[in-house]
Amino acid sequence: MLKKVFCVLVCFCFMVPWCAVFANGVEPTVSAESAIVMNALTGEVVFSKNPYEKRGIASTTKIMTSLIALESKKLKNSVTVKKEDIAVEGTSIYLKEGDKITVETLVKGMLLESGNDAANVTARAIGGNKEGFAELMNKKARELGMFSTNFLNPSGLTEDGHYSTAYDMALLGSAAIQNEKFREICSASSLNVSFGKESVKRTFYNHNKFLSKFEGALGIKTGFTKASGRCLVTAAQRGKVIYVAVTLKAPDDWNDHIKMMNFAFDNTAVSYPDCELSGICVDVVGSETCSLKVELATPLELHCVKKHEDYELVIYLPKFVYAGVKKGDISGRVDLVSKNGTVIDSSSLIFTDDAPEKVIDKKEKSSFFTKLKNKFKEGLS
């Protein structure tokens, strides 16, 4: 048993050789003006079309609004709706002045029903007003590496200077889908909620058809305005792989996403990165065995399509363990980490041998306790 553990990090960089061999041989043709498919864990871009062109993003803006709300630790806070919150055009969850609603329910209303009124209430509840919330949105965007994005409002209604790119929205989608609460909400086909002056029970329905059109779909967000056209951000998972797809101004977005996701998954292969552990040992206290070597409990997996990538192995081990551990006991963990800091895969580390407790004979035991007793007496005199 480990009694006291101190974590230490040991990092190794390595190259994973890979070649661009596509199973179907041809990249997809899409209707979108801008499009991209990105591995949510590694950041690898599998397919793209005009990924860096700045465009309107319509209600896919609400991905950022929802993510900030979920990270605000205010989910259970109840907000009273004001008249100015609901003075907004477009889709709505039909809030009324004086209604009381939690931030969590507002997020559900944004991701499933695309409520512009819900986005306005969220912005005021967290940012104080639309301008203050836009500052939070842009700050978060920079943290995610979205350097070709500018947010001016929480809903995505057309406004000069409110824009992003397919690449930036893929970064946002990748971050959002790794938030457990976001993922739980955006992948639901419907959710029962209650809000209003008298807390009336209602049901929100998800308008993202991709959920029913693609195996492993996790949803994310639809969007449309006359100026931006049809915008769509989706995610799908098979095994350990999650892909995020984005289309902007796409008249045939559902089929675009099906084609792009099929292309990504069909051409994904797995490799098993080497993890050199021969020089890694853990000290043992109270055993004839001074230290123990470690090994992987299960191989690390790297899923990619066509790129050579630099990754890091980050190893977590205690400084020492006490005697009594056995071969196969868990000693620590190793993470396979991408360049953007995302954990791609993990494996437990296990001991390769036993470290039994040191046997102390009767004479040695008696001598030890005699010395201890004498020292105690000396301390009293």
XYZ file of C-alpha atoms in Angstrom:
381
model
C 0.000 0.000 0.000
C 1.182 3.499 -0.749
C 1.155 5.628 2.395
C 2.474 8.916 1.147
C 2.920 9.806 -2.499
C 4.737 12.712 -4.118
C 4.175 13.134 -7.841
C 7.117 13.763 -10.101
C 6.972 14.443 -13.827
C 9.347 12.887 -16.300
C 8.904 13.996 -19.896
C 10.024 12.313 -23.087
C 9.551 13.647 -26.625
C 9.350 11.228 -29.536
C 8.320 11.081 -33.139
C 5.620 8.762 -34.391
C 6.261 7.867 -38.031
C 3.193 7.926 -40.237
C 2.364 8.197 -43.889
C -0.598 9.721 -45.693
C -2.354 6.658 -47.112
C -6.086 7.186 -47.533
C -8.334 4.136 -47.504
C -10.709 5.575 -50.085
C -7.998 7.514 -51.916
C -10.044 10.687 -52.425
C -10.812 13.581 -50.098
C -14.521 14.483 -49.869
C -16.177 17.144 -52.004
C -18.336 19.446 -49.885
C -20.861 22.190 -50.545
C -19.509 24.439 -47.778
C -17.558 27.609 -48.513
C -15.325 26.719 -45.547
C -14.916 23.322 -43.909
C -12.612 21.332 -41.660
C -12.313 18.069 -39.747
C -10.041 18.067 -36.669
C -9.045 15.375 -34.197
C -10.387 16.821 -30.946
C -7.632 15.268 -28.836
C -4.533 15.785 -30.974
C -5.512 18.845 -33.034
C -4.609 17.022 -36.253
C -6.418 18.520 -39.261
C -7.621 15.627 -41.413
C -9.424 17.612 -44.118
C -9.989 21.289 -44.810
C -11.353 23.732 -47.352
C -10.710 27.468 -46.909
C -10.270 26.884 -43.152
C -8.848 30.352 -42.370
C -11.380 32.558 -44.187
C -13.264 34.838 -41.789
C -17.020 34.304 -41.968
C -20.226 34.767 -40.036
C -20.935 31.849 -37.711
C -24.580 32.423 -36.751
C -25.801 30.430 -33.726
C -22.679 28.281 -33.508
C -21.599 31.312 -31.456
C -23.626 29.748 -28.644
C -20.950 27.064 -28.265
C -18.718 29.716 -26.723
C -21.557 31.245 -24.695
C -22.468 27.826 -23.292
C -18.885 26.814 -22.565
C -18.229 30.011 -20.593
C -21.470 29.488 -18.671
C -20.535 25.896 -17.837
C -17.091 26.943 -16.635
C -18.441 29.839 -14.557
C -19.509 27.706 -11.560
C -22.854 29.506 -11.647
C -24.922 26.670 -13.112
C -27.299 26.469 -10.164
C -27.726 30.243 -9.906
C -31.269 31.442 -10.573
C -31.636 34.483 -12.839
C -34.662 36.746 -13.190
C -35.433 37.586 -16.812
C -35.563 41.284 -17.727
C -37.498 42.932 -20.528
C -34.349 43.831 -22.473
C -33.225 40.166 -22.448
C -36.161 39.058 -24.544
C -36.227 41.980 -26.969
C -34.431 39.870 -29.555
C -35.309 38.403 -32.933
C -34.951 34.813 -34.063
C -35.176 31.512 -32.224
C -36.387 31.556 -28.635
C -37.257 29.442 -25.609
C -40.094 31.918 -24.980
C -38.860 33.501 -21.783
C -41.060 36.179 -20.242
C -40.179 39.183 -18.139
C -39.967 38.139 -14.490
C -39.333 34.442 -15.229
C -36.814 32.724 -12.983
C -34.434 30.291 -14.665
C -31.122 28.662 -13.749
C -27.956 29.140 -15.780
C -27.884 25.392 -16.458
C -31.355 25.518 -17.984
C -30.279 28.498 -20.085
C -27.406 26.413 -21.487
C -29.825 23.624 -22.339
C -32.045 26.164 -24.064
C -29.121 27.461 -26.119
C -27.675 24.110 -27.192
C -30.961 22.345 -27.962
C -33.467 25.066 -28.939
C -30.871 27.724 -29.897
C -32.656 30.325 -27.788
C -31.394 33.847 -28.479
C -33.259 35.035 -25.398
C -31.447 32.374 -23.348
C -28.111 33.648 -24.694
C -28.958 37.231 -23.682
C -29.918 36.222 -20.138
C -26.737 34.140 -19.852
C -24.593 37.070 -20.971
C -26.096 39.388 -18.363
C -25.917 36.766 -15.600
C -22.219 36.119 -16.151
C -20.774 39.200 -17.855
C -23.039 41.922 -16.456
C -24.128 42.981 -19.951
C -23.564 42.077 -23.593
C -20.337 44.063 -23.873
C -18.869 42.604 -20.691
C -19.723 39.085 -21.797
C -18.205 39.679 -25.250
C -14.935 40.507 -23.489
C -15.087 37.151 -21.705
C -15.819 35.400 -24.997
C -12.841 36.982 -26.742
C -10.541 36.279 -23.806
C -11.517 32.610 -23.891
C -11.054 32.568 -27.662
C -7.438 33.753 -27.321
C -6.798 31.117 -24.645
C -7.961 28.449 -27.106
C -5.799 29.814 -29.936
C -8.725 31.326 -31.860
C -6.750 34.273 -33.198
C -8.978 34.931 -36.232
C -12.184 35.287 -34.219
C -14.082 38.243 -32.780
C -17.271 37.977 -30.747
C -19.646 40.905 -30.298
C -22.777 39.173 -29.011
C -23.706 35.906 -27.251
C -26.235 34.607 -29.781
C -24.622 34.933 -33.208
C -27.115 37.349 -34.730
C -25.561 39.200 -37.642
C -23.366 42.103 -36.561
C -20.449 43.730 -38.391
C -17.230 42.567 -36.769
C -18.680 39.327 -35.370
C -16.857 36.488 -37.149
C -14.665 33.408 -36.947
C -13.091 30.763 -39.198
C -13.687 27.055 -39.693
C -10.305 26.346 -38.084
C -11.047 28.463 -35.018
C -14.495 26.942 -34.605
C -12.922 23.473 -34.716
C -10.648 24.517 -31.847
C -13.708 25.722 -29.945
C -15.684 22.573 -30.710
C -12.767 20.401 -29.592
C -12.531 22.225 -26.259
C -16.288 22.177 -25.707
C -16.805 18.485 -26.440
C -14.203 17.601 -23.803
C -16.293 19.380 -21.165
C -18.421 16.567 -19.687
C -21.466 18.720 -18.957
C -21.392 20.346 -22.393
C -21.144 16.928 -24.002
C -24.005 15.545 -21.919
C -26.300 18.398 -22.949
C -25.450 18.756 -26.652
C -25.747 15.000 -27.277
C -29.235 14.719 -25.752
C -32.146 14.362 -28.175
C -34.410 16.092 -25.650
C -34.287 17.354 -22.064
C -37.008 17.983 -19.505
C -36.671 21.339 -17.748
C -38.734 23.698 -15.645
C -38.669 27.478 -15.424
C -40.925 30.518 -15.272
C -42.648 32.445 -12.513
C -44.334 29.238 -11.411
C -41.616 26.806 -12.559
C -43.603 25.178 -15.357
C -42.345 21.840 -16.710
C -41.309 21.883 -20.358
C -39.266 19.856 -22.855
C -36.412 21.136 -25.028
C -35.829 19.265 -28.300
C -32.462 19.062 -30.049
C -32.611 20.341 -33.637
C -29.231 18.838 -34.572
C -30.177 16.123 -37.080
C -26.610 14.847 -37.176
C -27.335 12.964 -33.943
C -29.599 10.568 -35.808
C -27.690 10.567 -39.089
C -24.240 9.379 -37.993
C -23.027 6.505 -35.816
C -21.251 7.819 -32.738
C -22.530 11.391 -33.181
C -22.204 13.652 -30.134
C -23.997 16.664 -31.569
C -22.655 20.198 -30.840
C -24.493 23.070 -32.591
C -26.403 24.245 -35.656
C -26.676 27.827 -36.899
C -28.327 29.904 -39.600
C -28.774 33.513 -40.578
C -29.438 34.942 -44.016
C -26.013 36.590 -44.041
C -23.999 33.629 -42.707
C -25.911 30.829 -44.376
C -26.099 27.375 -42.828
C -23.374 26.809 -40.219
C -22.773 23.550 -38.407
C -20.314 22.200 -35.836
C -20.518 18.485 -35.036
C -18.562 15.869 -33.119
C -18.480 12.091 -33.311
C -16.661 9.400 -31.379
C -15.650 5.853 -32.198
C -13.490 4.075 -29.665
C -10.881 6.485 -28.341
C -11.126 8.862 -31.313
C -13.211 12.050 -31.357
C -13.474 14.179 -34.482
C -14.951 17.658 -34.745
C -16.258 18.867 -38.100
C -17.175 22.437 -39.082
C -18.925 23.824 -42.143
C -19.657 27.498 -42.771
C -22.070 28.657 -45.469
C -22.971 25.107 -46.478
C -26.234 24.512 -48.356
C -25.882 20.731 -47.911
C -24.340 20.676 -44.443
C -25.736 17.362 -43.151
C -24.282 15.431 -46.086
C -21.064 17.445 -45.916
C -20.553 16.343 -42.330
C -21.391 12.713 -43.019
C -18.857 12.633 -45.856
C -16.153 14.398 -43.850
C -16.623 12.241 -40.767
C -16.621 9.036 -42.808
C -13.414 10.172 -44.493
C -11.786 10.889 -41.119
C -12.764 7.629 -39.436
C -12.099 5.484 -42.533
C -8.535 6.783 -42.737
C -7.680 6.698 -39.050
C -5.181 4.083 -37.950
C -3.694 3.238 -34.583
C -0.019 3.114 -33.631
C 1.585 2.195 -30.328
C 4.202 4.742 -29.200
C 7.316 3.377 -27.509
C 7.555 4.187 -23.821
C 11.156 3.756 -22.667
C 11.033 2.871 -18.978
C 14.264 0.897 -18.510
C 15.887 3.650 -16.439
C 12.824 4.419 -14.314
C 12.734 2.969 -10.777
C 10.868 3.620 -7.527
C 12.734 3.422 -4.208
C 11.392 0.965 -1.623
C 11.475 1.555 2.153
C 11.642 -1.393 4.589
C 12.635 -4.128 2.135
C 15.779 -5.960 1.069
C 14.773 -4.795 -2.409
C 16.001 -1.208 -2.647
C 14.069 -0.221 -5.770
C 11.584 -1.573 -8.268
C 11.270 -1.174 -12.019
C 7.937 -0.336 -13.663
C 6.185 -1.168 -16.921
C 2.997 -0.260 -18.806
C -0.149 -2.084 -17.744
C -1.613 -1.600 -21.236
C -0.064 -0.151 -24.424
C -0.583 3.524 -25.217
C -2.581 4.183 -28.387
C -2.166 7.020 -30.870
C -4.854 7.489 -33.515
C -3.968 9.659 -36.507
C -4.399 9.939 -40.257
C -1.540 11.544 -42.091
C 0.867 13.599 -40.008
C 4.157 13.176 -38.202
C 3.553 14.598 -34.748
C 5.587 15.463 -31.679
C 4.041 14.183 -28.481
C 5.105 13.975 -24.892
C 5.040 11.140 -22.410
C 4.381 12.463 -18.924
C 5.113 9.953 -16.171
C 3.656 10.236 -12.664
C 5.376 8.156 -9.974
C 5.811 8.349 -6.180
C 9.260 9.188 -4.795
C 9.142 5.953 -2.780
C 6.851 3.145 -1.641
C 6.781 1.040 1.506
C 7.671 -2.645 1.516
C 4.888 -5.131 0.828
C 4.077 -4.203 -2.762
C 3.769 -7.032 -5.259
C 4.437 -7.578 -8.918
C 1.529 -6.130 -10.920
C 0.540 -3.571 -8.277
C -0.151 -0.107 -9.695
C 2.768 2.231 -9.159
C 1.688 5.315 -11.112
C 0.476 6.545 -14.476
C 1.794 7.666 -17.841
C -0.079 10.128 -20.078
C 0.344 10.557 -23.820
C -0.032 14.324 -24.224
C -0.493 16.345 -27.435
C 1.259 19.610 -28.225
C -1.811 21.547 -27.073
C -1.701 19.860 -23.659
C -4.623 17.460 -24.191
C -4.270 13.943 -22.778
C -4.691 11.587 -25.735
C -4.348 8.301 -23.868
C -3.266 7.037 -20.448
C -1.999 3.809 -18.983
C -1.301 2.655 -15.450
C 2.279 1.799 -14.539
C 2.790 -1.439 -12.611
C 5.691 -2.922 -10.659
C 7.698 -5.644 -12.407
C 8.589 -7.518 -9.199
C 7.762 -8.038 -5.511
C 9.256 -6.048 -2.628
C 8.511 -8.071 0.555
C 8.969 -6.597 3.996
C 12.408 -7.040 5.505
C 12.523 -9.923 8.014
C 13.955 -8.894 11.408
C 15.140 -11.743 13.665
C 14.444 -11.824 17.436
C 17.947 -10.719 18.458
C 17.881 -7.750 16.105
C 14.369 -6.859 17.285
C 15.407 -7.099 20.981
C 18.517 -5.033 20.380
C 16.485 -2.391 18.573
C 13.922 -2.023 21.369
C 16.656 -2.014 24.079
C 18.417 0.852 22.324
C 15.115 2.691 21.934
C 14.310 2.194 25.646
C 17.726 3.473 26.749
C 17.435 6.541 24.543
C 14.017 7.257 26.082
C 15.483 7.000 29.612
C 18.373 9.309 28.672
C 15.852 11.850 27.507
C 14.065 11.808 30.870
C 17.232 12.182 32.974
